Short mmCIF file of C-alpha atoms and ligand atoms in Angstrom, two decimals:
data_model
loop_
_atom_site.label_atom_id
_atom_site.label_comp_id
_atom_site.label_asym_id
_atom_site.label_seq_id
_atom_site.Cartn_x
_atom_site.Cartn_y
_atom_site.Cartn_z
CA MET S 113 0.00 0.00 0.00
CA ASP S 114 1.17 3.46 -0.91
CA PHE S 115 0.39 6.04 1.80
CA SER S 116 0.29 9.83 1.57
CA ILE S 117 -0.97 12.84 3.50
CA LYS S 118 -3.59 15.19 2.03
CA THR S 119 -4.75 18.57 3.27
CA PHE S 120 -7.68 20.70 2.19
CA ASP S 121 -7.91 24.48 2.18
CA ALA S 122 -10.48 27.03 1.02
CA LYS S 123 -9.71 26.35 -2.67
CA THR S 124 -9.54 22.57 -2.72
CA THR S 125 -12.52 20.97 -1.08
CA ILE S 126 -13.30 17.41 -0.23
CA ILE S 127 -16.42 17.56 -2.44
CA ALA S 128 -14.24 17.98 -5.54
CA VAL S 129 -11.60 15.35 -4.80
CA LYS S 130 -11.28 12.67 -7.50
CA THR S 131 -10.84 9.30 -5.85
CA GLY S 132 -12.27 5.79 -5.85
CA CYS S 133 -13.54 6.19 -2.30
CA ILE S 134 -13.77 8.83 0.43
CA VAL S 135 -14.02 7.52 3.99
CA VAL S 136 -15.88 9.67 6.53
CA GLY S 137 -17.14 9.09 10.05
CA VAL S 138 -20.55 9.00 11.73
CA TYR S 139 -21.49 8.68 15.41
CA GLU S 140 -24.03 6.69 17.38
CA ASN S 141 -25.63 9.99 18.43
CA LYS S 142 -26.58 10.38 14.74
CA LYS S 143 -24.12 13.22 14.18
CA LEU S 144 -21.70 13.45 11.26
CA SER S 145 -17.97 14.05 11.42
CA PRO S 146 -16.83 17.40 9.89
CA ALA S 147 -15.84 15.82 6.54
CA ALA S 148 -19.13 13.89 6.42
CA GLN S 149 -21.01 17.15 6.96
CA GLN S 150 -19.23 18.71 3.97
CA LEU S 151 -20.25 15.82 1.73
CA ASP S 152 -23.82 15.96 3.02
CA ALA S 153 -24.93 19.11 1.12
CA LYS S 154 -27.76 17.16 -0.52
CA GLY S 155 -28.60 15.18 2.62
CA ALA S 156 -27.68 11.71 1.34
CA ILE S 157 -25.47 10.86 4.32
CA SER S 158 -27.84 12.05 7.02
CA ALA S 159 -30.62 10.16 5.26
CA ALA S 160 -28.56 6.96 5.38
CA LEU S 161 -27.88 7.48 9.05
CA LYS S 162 -31.51 8.24 9.83
CA SER S 163 -32.69 5.14 7.95
CA GLY S 164 -30.73 2.94 10.36
CA ASP S 165 -28.55 1.47 7.60
CA ILE S 166 -25.51 2.34 9.72
CA SER S 167 -25.52 2.44 13.53
CA GLY S 168 -22.42 4.53 14.13
CA LYS S 169 -21.10 1.78 16.41
CA PRO S 170 -17.30 1.55 16.22
CA GLY S 171 -16.40 -0.32 13.05
CA SER S 172 -19.90 -0.41 11.51
CA THR S 173 -19.67 0.52 7.81
CA LEU S 174 -21.94 1.48 4.90
CA LEU S 175 -20.85 1.98 1.31
CA LEU S 176 -22.68 4.61 -0.78
CA ARG S 177 -22.06 5.00 -4.50
CA LYS S 178 -22.06 8.20 -6.55
CA ILE S 179 -23.95 10.58 -4.33
CA GLU S 180 -25.15 13.85 -5.76
CA GLY S 181 -22.75 16.79 -5.54
CA VAL S 182 -19.70 14.67 -4.68
CA VAL S 183 -17.03 13.87 -7.30
CA ALA S 184 -15.62 10.71 -5.65
CA ASP S 185 -16.96 7.39 -6.96
CA ARG S 186 -17.85 6.03 -3.52
CA ILE S 187 -18.39 7.23 0.02
CA LEU S 188 -17.62 4.81 2.82
CA LEU S 189 -19.29 5.70 6.10
CA VAL S 190 -17.73 4.25 9.21
CA GLY S 191 -18.97 4.32 12.78
CA LEU S 192 -16.64 6.06 15.25
CA GLY S 193 -18.57 5.30 18.45
CA LYS S 194 -20.87 7.18 20.79
CA ASN S 195 -19.95 10.81 20.07
CA GLU S 196 -17.31 13.30 18.95
CA GLU S 197 -15.03 12.39 21.85
CA ILE S 198 -13.46 9.47 19.98
CA THR S 199 -11.60 6.92 22.05
CA GLU S 200 -8.41 5.28 20.88
CA LYS S 201 -10.04 1.85 20.91
CA ASP S 202 -13.10 2.94 18.89
CA PHE S 203 -10.94 4.72 16.30
CA SER S 204 -8.74 1.67 15.95
CA SER S 205 -11.80 -0.60 15.45
CA ALA S 206 -13.08 1.82 12.80
CA VAL S 207 -9.75 1.83 10.96
CA HIS S 208 -9.56 -1.97 10.98
CA ALA S 209 -13.10 -2.18 9.56
CA VAL S 210 -12.26 0.38 6.85
CA VAL S 211 -9.16 -1.57 5.85
CA ARG S 212 -11.24 -4.74 5.45
CA VAL S 213 -13.76 -2.98 3.19
CA LEU S 214 -11.09 -1.21 1.10
CA ALA S 215 -9.32 -4.52 0.47
CA ASN S 216 -12.43 -5.81 -1.28
CA LEU S 217 -13.42 -2.74 -3.29
CA GLY S 218 -13.13 -2.29 -7.04
CA ALA S 219 -11.44 1.08 -6.35
CA ALA S 220 -7.69 1.60 -6.78
CA ASP S 221 -7.29 4.51 -4.37
CA ALA S 222 -9.04 6.03 -1.36
CA VAL S 223 -8.98 9.15 0.80
CA LEU S 224 -9.39 8.70 4.54
CA ALA S 225 -11.10 11.85 5.84
CA LEU S 226 -11.66 10.84 9.47
CA PRO S 227 -11.29 13.24 12.41
CA GLY S 228 -7.94 11.67 13.27
CA GLU S 229 -6.77 14.73 15.19
CA SER S 230 -9.66 14.55 17.66
CA ILE S 231 -8.83 11.29 19.37
CA VAL S 232 -8.73 11.67 23.12
CA GLY S 233 -5.10 11.83 24.31
CA ARG S 234 -3.59 11.10 20.88
CA ASP S 235 -2.12 13.19 18.04
CA ALA S 236 -1.97 13.06 14.23
CA ALA S 237 1.18 10.91 14.27
CA TRP S 238 -0.59 8.28 16.37
CA THR S 239 -3.50 8.28 13.93
CA VAL S 240 -1.24 7.81 10.93
CA ARG S 241 0.60 4.96 12.66
CA CYS S 242 -2.72 3.33 13.48
CA VAL S 243 -3.78 3.47 9.81
CA VAL S 244 -0.47 2.23 8.37
CA MET S 245 -0.21 -0.61 10.90
CA ALA S 246 -3.82 -1.72 10.33
CA ALA S 247 -3.40 -1.68 6.54
CA ASN S 248 -0.25 -3.78 6.75
CA GLU S 249 -1.87 -6.18 9.19
CA GLY S 250 -4.82 -6.59 6.84
CA ALA S 251 -2.55 -7.27 3.87
CA TYR S 252 -0.36 -9.83 5.69
CA ARG S 253 -0.51 -13.38 4.32
CA SER S 254 1.29 -16.54 5.45
CA ASP S 255 0.68 -18.64 2.35
CA GLY S 256 4.27 -18.74 1.09
CA LEU S 257 4.30 -22.53 1.35
CA LYS S 258 0.84 -23.18 -0.13
CA SER S 259 0.74 -24.33 -3.71
CA GLN S 260 -2.25 -22.01 -4.36
CA LYS S 261 -1.69 -18.44 -3.14
CA ASP S 262 -4.44 -16.38 -1.56
CA ASP S 263 -5.36 -13.68 -4.10
CA SER S 264 -8.01 -12.02 -1.93
CA VAL S 265 -5.84 -8.92 -1.51
CA HIS S 266 -6.71 -6.63 -4.37
CA GLY S 267 -8.70 -3.43 -3.88
CA VAL S 268 -7.21 -0.13 -2.83
CA LYS S 269 -3.49 0.32 -3.47
CA LYS S 270 -3.14 4.02 -2.59
CA LEU S 271 -4.43 5.55 0.60
CA ALA S 272 -4.29 9.28 1.42
CA VAL S 273 -4.87 10.35 5.03
CA VAL S 274 -6.45 13.78 5.43
CA LEU S 275 -4.81 15.98 8.09
CA SER S 276 -4.88 19.69 8.88
CA ALA S 277 -2.11 21.77 7.26
CA SER S 278 -0.30 22.16 10.58
CA ALA S 279 -0.13 18.39 11.10
CA GLN S 280 1.04 17.35 7.64
CA ASP S 281 4.78 17.30 8.35
CA ALA S 282 4.29 15.23 11.48
CA GLY S 283 1.98 13.00 9.45
CA ARG S 284 4.54 12.39 6.71
CA ALA S 285 7.25 11.56 9.24
CA ALA S 286 4.80 9.21 10.95
CA ILE S 287 4.17 7.33 7.66
CA ALA S 288 7.87 6.62 7.23
CA GLN S 289 8.23 5.56 10.84
CA ALA S 290 5.13 3.37 10.78
CA GLU S 291 6.18 1.67 7.55
CA ALA S 292 9.51 0.78 9.16
CA ILE S 293 7.71 -0.66 12.19
CA ALA S 294 5.27 -2.54 9.95
CA ASN S 295 8.18 -4.05 8.00
CA GLY S 296 9.72 -5.16 11.28
CA VAL S 297 6.45 -6.68 12.44
CA ALA S 298 6.09 -8.52 9.11
CA LEU S 299 9.60 -9.99 9.41
CA THR S 300 8.86 -11.15 12.96
CA LYS S 301 5.60 -12.76 11.82
CA ASP S 302 7.26 -14.45 8.84
CA LEU S 303 10.01 -15.97 10.99
CA GLY S 304 7.50 -17.11 13.62
CA ASN S 305 5.16 -18.68 11.07
CA LEU S 306 7.87 -20.57 9.18
CA PRO S 307 7.93 -24.29 10.02
CA PRO S 308 10.64 -25.52 12.37
CA ASN S 309 12.26 -27.66 9.67
CA ILE S 310 12.98 -24.45 7.73
CA CYS S 311 13.40 -21.87 10.50
CA THR S 312 16.36 -23.53 12.22
CA PRO S 313 19.09 -21.78 14.25
CA THR S 314 21.13 -21.66 11.02
CA TYR S 315 18.19 -20.01 9.23
CA LEU S 316 17.92 -17.34 11.94
CA ALA S 317 21.67 -16.70 11.61
CA THR S 318 21.34 -16.38 7.82
CA THR S 319 18.42 -13.96 8.27
CA ALA S 320 20.51 -11.86 10.67
CA LYS S 321 23.41 -11.83 8.18
CA LYS S 322 21.08 -10.67 5.42
CA LEU S 323 19.72 -7.88 7.65
CA ALA S 324 23.28 -6.84 8.47
CA ARG S 325 24.18 -6.72 4.78
CA ASP S 326 21.06 -4.83 3.70
CA PHE S 327 21.25 -2.22 6.48
CA LYS S 328 24.98 -2.07 7.22
CA LEU S 329 24.74 -3.47 10.75
CA GLY S 330 27.57 -5.04 12.70
CA ILE S 331 27.24 -8.81 13.05
CA GLU S 332 28.98 -11.70 14.71
CA ILE S 333 27.78 -15.30 14.78
CA LEU S 334 29.35 -17.64 17.29
CA ASP S 335 29.32 -21.39 16.67
CA ARG S 336 29.42 -24.25 19.17
CA LYS S 337 33.23 -24.19 19.51
CA GLN S 338 33.25 -20.50 20.41
CA MET S 339 30.41 -21.04 22.89
CA GLU S 340 32.40 -23.88 24.47
CA ALA S 341 35.41 -21.55 24.77
CA LEU S 342 33.16 -19.01 26.54
CA LYS S 343 32.00 -21.81 28.91
CA MET S 344 28.31 -21.42 28.06
CA GLY S 345 27.58 -24.75 29.73
CA SER S 346 23.95 -23.92 30.45
CA PHE S 347 23.08 -22.91 26.86
CA LEU S 348 24.98 -25.87 25.42
CA SER S 349 23.12 -28.34 27.67
CA VAL S 350 19.88 -27.46 25.84
CA THR S 351 21.23 -28.22 22.36
CA ASN S 352 22.69 -31.62 23.37
CA GLY S 353 19.79 -33.64 21.98
CA SER S 354 19.63 -31.90 18.60
CA VAL S 355 21.50 -32.44 15.34
CA GLU S 356 20.91 -28.81 14.33
CA PRO S 357 24.00 -26.70 15.11
CA PRO S 358 23.33 -23.99 17.76
CA LYS S 359 24.11 -20.35 16.94
CA PHE S 360 24.77 -17.29 19.04
CA ILE S 361 23.92 -14.15 17.05
CA VAL S 362 25.16 -10.64 17.92
CA LEU S 363 23.77 -7.72 15.87
CA LYS S 364 24.85 -4.10 16.29
CA HIS S 365 23.07 -0.92 15.21
CA MET S 366 25.39 1.89 16.31
CA GLY S 367 23.27 4.93 15.47
CA GLY S 368 24.26 6.90 18.59
CA LYS S 369 27.51 8.49 19.71
CA ALA S 370 30.45 6.07 19.82
CA LYS S 371 30.85 6.38 23.59
CA ASP S 372 27.16 6.04 24.48
CA ALA S 373 26.34 2.86 26.42
CA PRO S 374 24.17 0.57 24.28
CA THR S 375 20.64 -0.61 24.85
CA VAL S 376 20.78 -4.40 24.60
CA LEU S 377 17.96 -6.72 23.49
CA VAL S 378 18.25 -10.45 24.15
CA GLY S 379 15.77 -12.79 22.41
CA LYS S 380 14.99 -16.45 23.18
CA GLY S 381 15.54 -18.45 20.00
CA ILE S 382 14.35 -22.02 20.60
CA THR S 383 13.38 -22.96 17.04
CA PHE S 384 11.44 -25.95 18.34
CA ASP S 385 10.66 -26.87 21.93
CA THR S 386 9.69 -30.53 22.36
CA GLY S 387 10.42 -30.22 26.08
CA GLY S 388 13.42 -32.55 25.64
CA ILE S 389 13.46 -35.64 27.88
CA SER S 390 10.70 -33.94 29.93
CA LEU S 391 8.69 -34.34 26.72
CA LYS S 392 5.64 -32.15 26.15
CA PRO S 393 2.23 -33.73 25.41
CA GLY S 394 1.46 -34.14 21.71
CA ALA S 395 -1.60 -31.91 21.43
CA GLY S 396 -0.64 -28.47 20.18
CA MET S 397 3.07 -29.23 20.18
CA ASP S 398 3.35 -27.77 16.67
CA GLU S 399 2.92 -24.34 18.26
CA MET S 400 6.31 -24.73 19.89
CA LYS S 401 7.75 -23.60 16.54
CA TYR S 402 6.85 -20.17 17.94
CA ASP S 403 9.36 -20.61 20.77
CA MET S 404 11.79 -18.44 18.80
CA CYS S 405 9.46 -15.43 18.76
CA GLY S 406 11.69 -13.52 21.22
CA ALA S 407 14.55 -13.90 18.75
CA ALA S 408 12.25 -12.98 15.85
CA SER S 409 11.13 -9.85 17.70
CA VAL S 410 14.75 -8.78 18.14
CA LEU S 411 15.36 -9.24 14.39
CA GLY S 412 12.11 -7.43 13.53
CA THR S 413 12.99 -4.56 15.85
CA PHE S 414 16.41 -4.27 14.20
CA ARG S 415 14.69 -4.23 10.80
CA ALA S 416 12.54 -1.33 12.02
CA ILE S 417 15.22 0.78 13.74
CA ALA S 418 17.72 0.27 10.92
CA GLU S 419 15.19 1.42 8.32
CA MET S 420 14.32 4.50 10.37
CA LYS S 421 18.03 5.18 11.05
CA LEU S 422 17.44 5.40 14.79
CA LYS S 423 20.00 7.60 16.57
CA LEU S 424 20.77 5.12 19.34
CA ASN S 425 23.30 2.35 19.97
CA VAL S 426 21.41 -0.94 20.11
CA ILE S 427 22.87 -4.44 20.38
CA GLY S 428 20.76 -7.54 19.76
CA VAL S 429 21.80 -10.93 21.12
CA ILE S 430 20.11 -14.19 20.14
CA PRO S 431 20.98 -17.56 21.65
CA THR S 432 19.31 -20.09 19.35
CA CYS S 433 19.04 -23.90 19.28
CA GLU S 434 16.49 -26.72 19.31
CA ASN S 435 15.24 -28.54 22.41
CA MET S 436 15.04 -32.21 21.38
CA PRO S 437 15.01 -35.56 23.18
CA SER S 438 17.65 -38.13 22.17
CA GLY S 439 20.31 -40.39 23.61
CA SER S 440 22.61 -37.42 23.94
CA ALA S 441 20.00 -35.06 25.45
CA THR S 442 20.32 -33.54 28.92
CA ARG S 443 18.55 -35.64 31.60
CA PRO S 444 16.45 -34.39 34.50
CA GLY S 445 18.91 -34.27 37.39
CA ASP S 446 21.94 -33.26 35.33
CA ILE S 447 23.95 -30.39 36.81
CA VAL S 448 25.45 -27.82 34.44
CA THR S 449 27.76 -24.85 34.97
CA SER S 450 26.68 -21.55 33.43
CA MET S 451 29.04 -18.97 31.92
CA SER S 452 28.64 -16.96 35.16
CA GLY S 453 30.07 -19.88 37.15
CA GLN S 454 26.76 -20.53 38.93
CA THR S 455 25.69 -24.17 38.81
CA ILE S 456 22.18 -25.30 37.84
CA VAL S 457 20.42 -28.61 38.42
CA VAL S 458 18.15 -29.27 35.45
CA LEU S 459 15.06 -30.70 37.15
CA ASN S 460 12.93 -30.25 34.04
CA THR S 461 14.44 -30.14 30.55
CA ASP S 462 11.33 -28.27 29.37
CA ALA S 463 12.42 -25.19 31.36
CA GLU S 464 15.07 -24.61 28.70
CA GLY S 465 14.49 -20.96 27.78
CA ARG S 466 16.05 -19.70 31.00
CA LEU S 467 19.01 -22.04 30.42
CA ILE S 468 19.92 -20.45 27.11
CA LEU S 469 19.08 -16.91 28.25
CA CYS S 470 21.20 -16.95 31.41
CA ASP S 471 24.41 -17.43 29.42
CA ALA S 472 23.38 -14.72 26.94
CA LEU S 473 22.64 -12.39 29.87
CA THR S 474 26.15 -13.04 31.22
CA TYR S 475 27.70 -12.57 27.77
CA VAL S 476 26.19 -9.07 27.37
CA GLU S 477 28.03 -7.76 30.48
CA ARG S 478 30.94 -7.05 28.11
CA PHE S 479 28.94 -4.28 26.40
CA LYS S 480 28.56 -2.29 29.65
CA PRO S 481 24.91 -1.82 28.71
CA ALA S 482 22.76 1.18 29.63
CA VAL S 483 19.89 -1.31 29.94
CA VAL S 484 19.20 -4.90 28.91
CA VAL S 485 15.74 -6.13 27.93
CA ASP S 486 15.21 -9.83 27.30
CA ILE S 487 12.23 -11.08 25.34
CA ALA S 488 11.10 -14.69 25.66
CA THR S 489 8.18 -17.08 25.18
CA LEU S 490 9.24 -18.27 28.60
CA THR S 491 6.33 -19.78 30.53
CA GLY S 492 2.89 -21.23 30.07
CA ALA S 493 2.24 -19.81 33.55
CA CYS S 494 2.44 -16.29 32.11
CA VAL S 495 -0.45 -17.16 29.78
CA VAL S 496 -2.44 -18.37 32.79
CA ALA S 497 -1.72 -15.12 34.62
CA LEU S 498 -2.23 -12.54 31.86
CA GLY S 499 -3.95 -14.34 28.99
CA ASN S 500 -3.23 -13.14 25.48
CA HIS S 501 -3.63 -9.42 26.06
CA ASN S 502 -0.55 -8.28 27.96
CA SER S 503 3.07 -9.39 27.88
CA GLY S 504 4.47 -9.97 31.37
CA LEU S 505 7.01 -7.35 32.47
CA PHE S 506 9.47 -8.14 35.24
CA THR S 507 12.15 -5.90 36.75
CA ARG S 508 13.70 -5.36 40.15
CA ASP S 509 11.95 -2.61 42.11
CA ASP S 510 14.61 -0.01 42.91
CA ALA S 511 14.32 3.51 41.46
CA ALA S 512 16.29 2.83 38.25
CA HIS S 513 14.27 -0.29 37.51
CA ASP S 514 10.94 1.38 38.30
CA ALA S 515 11.88 4.04 35.74
CA LEU S 516 12.74 1.40 33.15
CA ALA S 517 9.51 -0.49 33.86
CA ASN S 518 7.48 2.69 33.45
CA ASP S 519 9.20 3.49 30.14
CA LEU S 520 8.38 0.02 28.81
CA LEU S 521 4.77 0.19 30.05
CA ALA S 522 4.36 3.63 28.40
CA ALA S 523 5.87 2.33 25.13
CA GLY S 524 3.34 -0.52 25.27
CA LYS S 525 0.44 1.86 25.76
CA SER S 526 1.44 4.30 23.02
CA SER S 527 1.93 1.49 20.50
CA GLY S 528 -1.12 -0.53 21.51
CA ASP S 529 1.20 -3.46 22.34
CA THR S 530 0.69 -3.52 26.07
CA ALA S 531 2.56 -5.14 28.95
CA TRP S 532 1.65 -5.58 32.60
CA ARG S 533 4.14 -5.49 35.47
CA MET S 534 4.57 -8.58 37.62
CA PRO S 535 6.49 -8.97 40.91
CA LEU S 536 9.88 -10.46 41.72
CA GLY S 537 11.35 -10.85 45.22
CA GLU S 538 13.18 -12.97 47.73
CA ALA S 539 10.23 -15.18 48.65
CA TYR S 540 9.83 -16.30 45.02
CA ASN S 541 13.60 -16.54 44.61
CA ASP S 542 13.75 -19.04 47.49
CA GLN S 543 11.53 -21.38 45.45
CA LEU S 544 14.59 -22.11 43.25
CA LYS S 545 16.74 -23.56 46.08
CA SER S 546 18.47 -26.89 45.53
CA ASN S 547 20.42 -29.23 47.84
CA PHE S 548 22.86 -30.06 45.05
CA ALA S 549 23.51 -26.95 42.91
CA ASP S 550 23.37 -23.15 43.25
CA MET S 551 19.83 -23.27 41.92
CA ALA S 552 17.26 -25.48 40.22
CA ASN S 553 15.92 -24.57 36.79
CA ILE S 554 12.32 -24.79 38.01
CA GLY S 555 10.71 -23.47 41.18
CA THR S 556 8.47 -25.23 43.68
CA PRO S 557 4.80 -25.05 42.53
CA GLY S 558 3.11 -21.66 42.14
CA GLY S 559 4.08 -18.42 40.41
CA GLY S 560 5.79 -20.15 37.49
CA SER S 561 6.31 -17.03 35.39
CA ILE S 562 7.78 -15.24 38.42
CA THR S 563 10.18 -18.00 39.46
CA ALA S 564 11.37 -18.15 35.82
CA ALA S 565 12.03 -14.39 35.93
CA CYS S 566 13.77 -14.80 39.31
CA PHE S 567 16.07 -17.36 37.71
CA LEU S 568 17.07 -14.83 35.01
CA GLU S 569 17.40 -12.07 37.61
CA ARG S 570 20.34 -13.93 39.19
CA TYR S 571 22.32 -13.36 35.98
CA THR S 572 21.56 -9.66 35.54
CA ARG S 573 22.92 -8.04 38.71
CA LYS S 574 25.63 -6.06 36.89
CA TYR S 575 23.24 -3.83 34.91
CA THR S 576 19.72 -2.45 34.68
CA TRP S 577 17.48 -5.16 33.31
CA ALA S 578 13.91 -5.99 32.33
CA HIS S 579 12.32 -9.24 31.17
CA LEU S 580 9.30 -9.52 28.85
CA ASP S 581 7.47 -12.87 28.92
CA ILE S 582 5.63 -12.97 25.57
CA ALA S 583 4.30 -16.54 25.83
CA GLY S 584 0.71 -15.26 25.62
CA THR S 585 1.16 -12.44 23.12
CA ALA S 586 3.62 -13.62 20.42
CA TRP S 587 1.15 -15.76 18.50
CA LYS S 588 -2.52 -16.67 18.23
CA SER S 589 -3.92 -20.21 18.41
CA GLY S 590 -7.07 -21.66 16.87
CA ALA S 591 -8.54 -20.68 13.51
CA ALA S 592 -6.50 -17.44 13.46
CA LYS S 593 -3.28 -19.32 14.24
CA GLY S 594 -0.32 -17.13 13.41
CA ALA S 595 2.42 -14.91 14.79
CA THR S 596 1.33 -11.44 15.94
CA GLY S 597 4.64 -9.61 15.52
CA ARG S 598 4.45 -8.54 19.17
CA PRO S 599 6.33 -7.02 20.96
CA VAL S 600 8.03 -5.25 18.02
CA PRO S 601 5.72 -2.19 18.32
CA LEU S 602 6.45 -1.94 22.07
CA LEU S 603 10.22 -2.35 21.64
CA THR S 604 10.41 0.11 18.76
CA ALA S 605 8.39 2.72 20.69
CA PHE S 606 10.69 2.16 23.68
CA LEU S 607 13.83 2.65 21.59
CA LEU S 608 12.40 5.71 19.79
CA GLN S 609 11.66 7.24 23.17
CA ARG S 610 15.22 6.47 24.40
CA ALA S 611 16.65 8.05 21.25
CA GLY S 612 14.48 11.13 21.84
CA GLN S 613 12.97 10.65 18.36
N1 LIG W 840 8.35 -22.48 25.59
C1 LIG W 840 7.76 -22.91 26.81
C2 LIG W 840 6.76 -21.91 27.36
C3 LIG W 840 5.42 -21.87 26.69
C4 LIG W 840 4.52 -22.91 26.88
C5 LIG W 840 5.06 -20.80 25.96
C6 LIG W 840 3.28 -22.83 26.28
C7 LIG W 840 3.80 -20.71 25.38
C8 LIG W 840 2.92 -21.74 25.54
C9 LIG W 840 8.83 -23.09 27.87
O1 LIG W 840 10.06 -23.53 27.40
C10 LIG W 840 8.32 -24.14 28.78
O2 LIG W 840 8.16 -25.24 28.35
N2 LIG W 840 8.07 -23.78 30.04
C11 LIG W 840 7.56 -24.68 30.98
C12 LIG W 840 8.25 -24.44 32.29
C13 LIG W 840 7.99 -25.49 33.32
C14 LIG W 840 8.62 -26.79 32.91
C15 LIG W 840 8.54 -25.02 34.62
C16 LIG W 840 6.06 -24.42 31.10
O3 LIG W 840 5.65 -23.25 31.05
O4 LIG W 840 5.31 -25.38 31.21
MN1 LIG W 841 10.14 -25.65 27.24
ZN1 LIG W 842 10.50 -23.08 25.47
#
């Protein structure tokens, strides 16, 4: 889709605009948005509203063709909710509905003349981002491996968003930024949706290399030998049962000043999680191809920030391998030594994410990070706690970490990719005690997402750190099965805010 910004003044009016479709808003209180009023000179729109053909409820739509006094071929009415005080949620529902209709129209272009500068608490840039993201989401397909492709995406190819003259520069900048984010989200979805026989650790490494080449990023890929030399005994214990070679990917986007401490992202990259010897049940196991969505979100975020030339130093680290059962796999009861020197008794080989992340979290100490954020499909318990709406956010609770948590929560809110803060603390930490090693890799029953975060916390004491558990938000199950691209919008908003952009 090709996006642009359009403004109207006294000379050029919306009545005279030549386009396949003009989109205007109506409200449940039977009022018309300003643009709808302008098109209503002959009363066709108010008549439609009065007749009950459109309710004005958020996302309700009605297509009118060739109304008198208006040059455009079609008018699409969309409900914006109760009244002129449009909420973020109602506007977003309206935009998603519009995108669905436009995708199935015979028109090639459309003009979106919604009151996008009157959304409570939001500005024109937010509106533009909302439109670009929704259009990209609507156009996303995961049929690359089907022999017959889905050709249902035709319709509108060019979409102009109407803004006031004073907002047009901000609007244009927002298009570029939103397209970069949408491209990042699409990459994250693609990687997540690929089958685990294609999206292997080697495939993720190749994807990272390609990103580095296309966007001039720094890259280093460590193989098993180098990980052995670094004494990553915890990470390597997870890959023992697999014939796929493990990879440790380091990506660098150095857009800030050379001496500025980097922001580090660490993504869990288990390309398939069988559970290992602590084998998972068969039902739904295919979804464990999504256990690399943390890694995919790091790659997608790099795609986005590289395209927008973010003025910030960001380092991405991805430990990636498969978790398979075999004669050489780690057994429950095995004790391994992490890169930090701390020993771990592996009571459950299915709690493998923390085992690969802890060595990555030790590795990143060398960058003297400003902050480290890890992203992982870490626990089923997080899905029990928060469902599919919020990612779980865990940090320590001193002043620096409260500030980091609040920045991440705000980035989630502004991007519509929300997180919710969860506790840590000594009482939960004690659940990891073992008689035989420094810690066990699973806690005593209860608070599973928290004890997992507590495990990671023990490896992050040298810097400011946050953990995002995306087990419930990274993909959808059921008929709409597919990766969501989350938390790329949250991470990108967080990094933009840190860069002051
Ligand atoms: N990748 C899973 C977490 C997961 C499970 C995410 C289901 C989304 C849906 C992780 O490696 C895992 O298996 N965790 C175990 C931990 C347990 C053994 C302590 C879990 O959540 O059951
Ligand atoms: Mn597991
Ligand atoms: Zn896992």
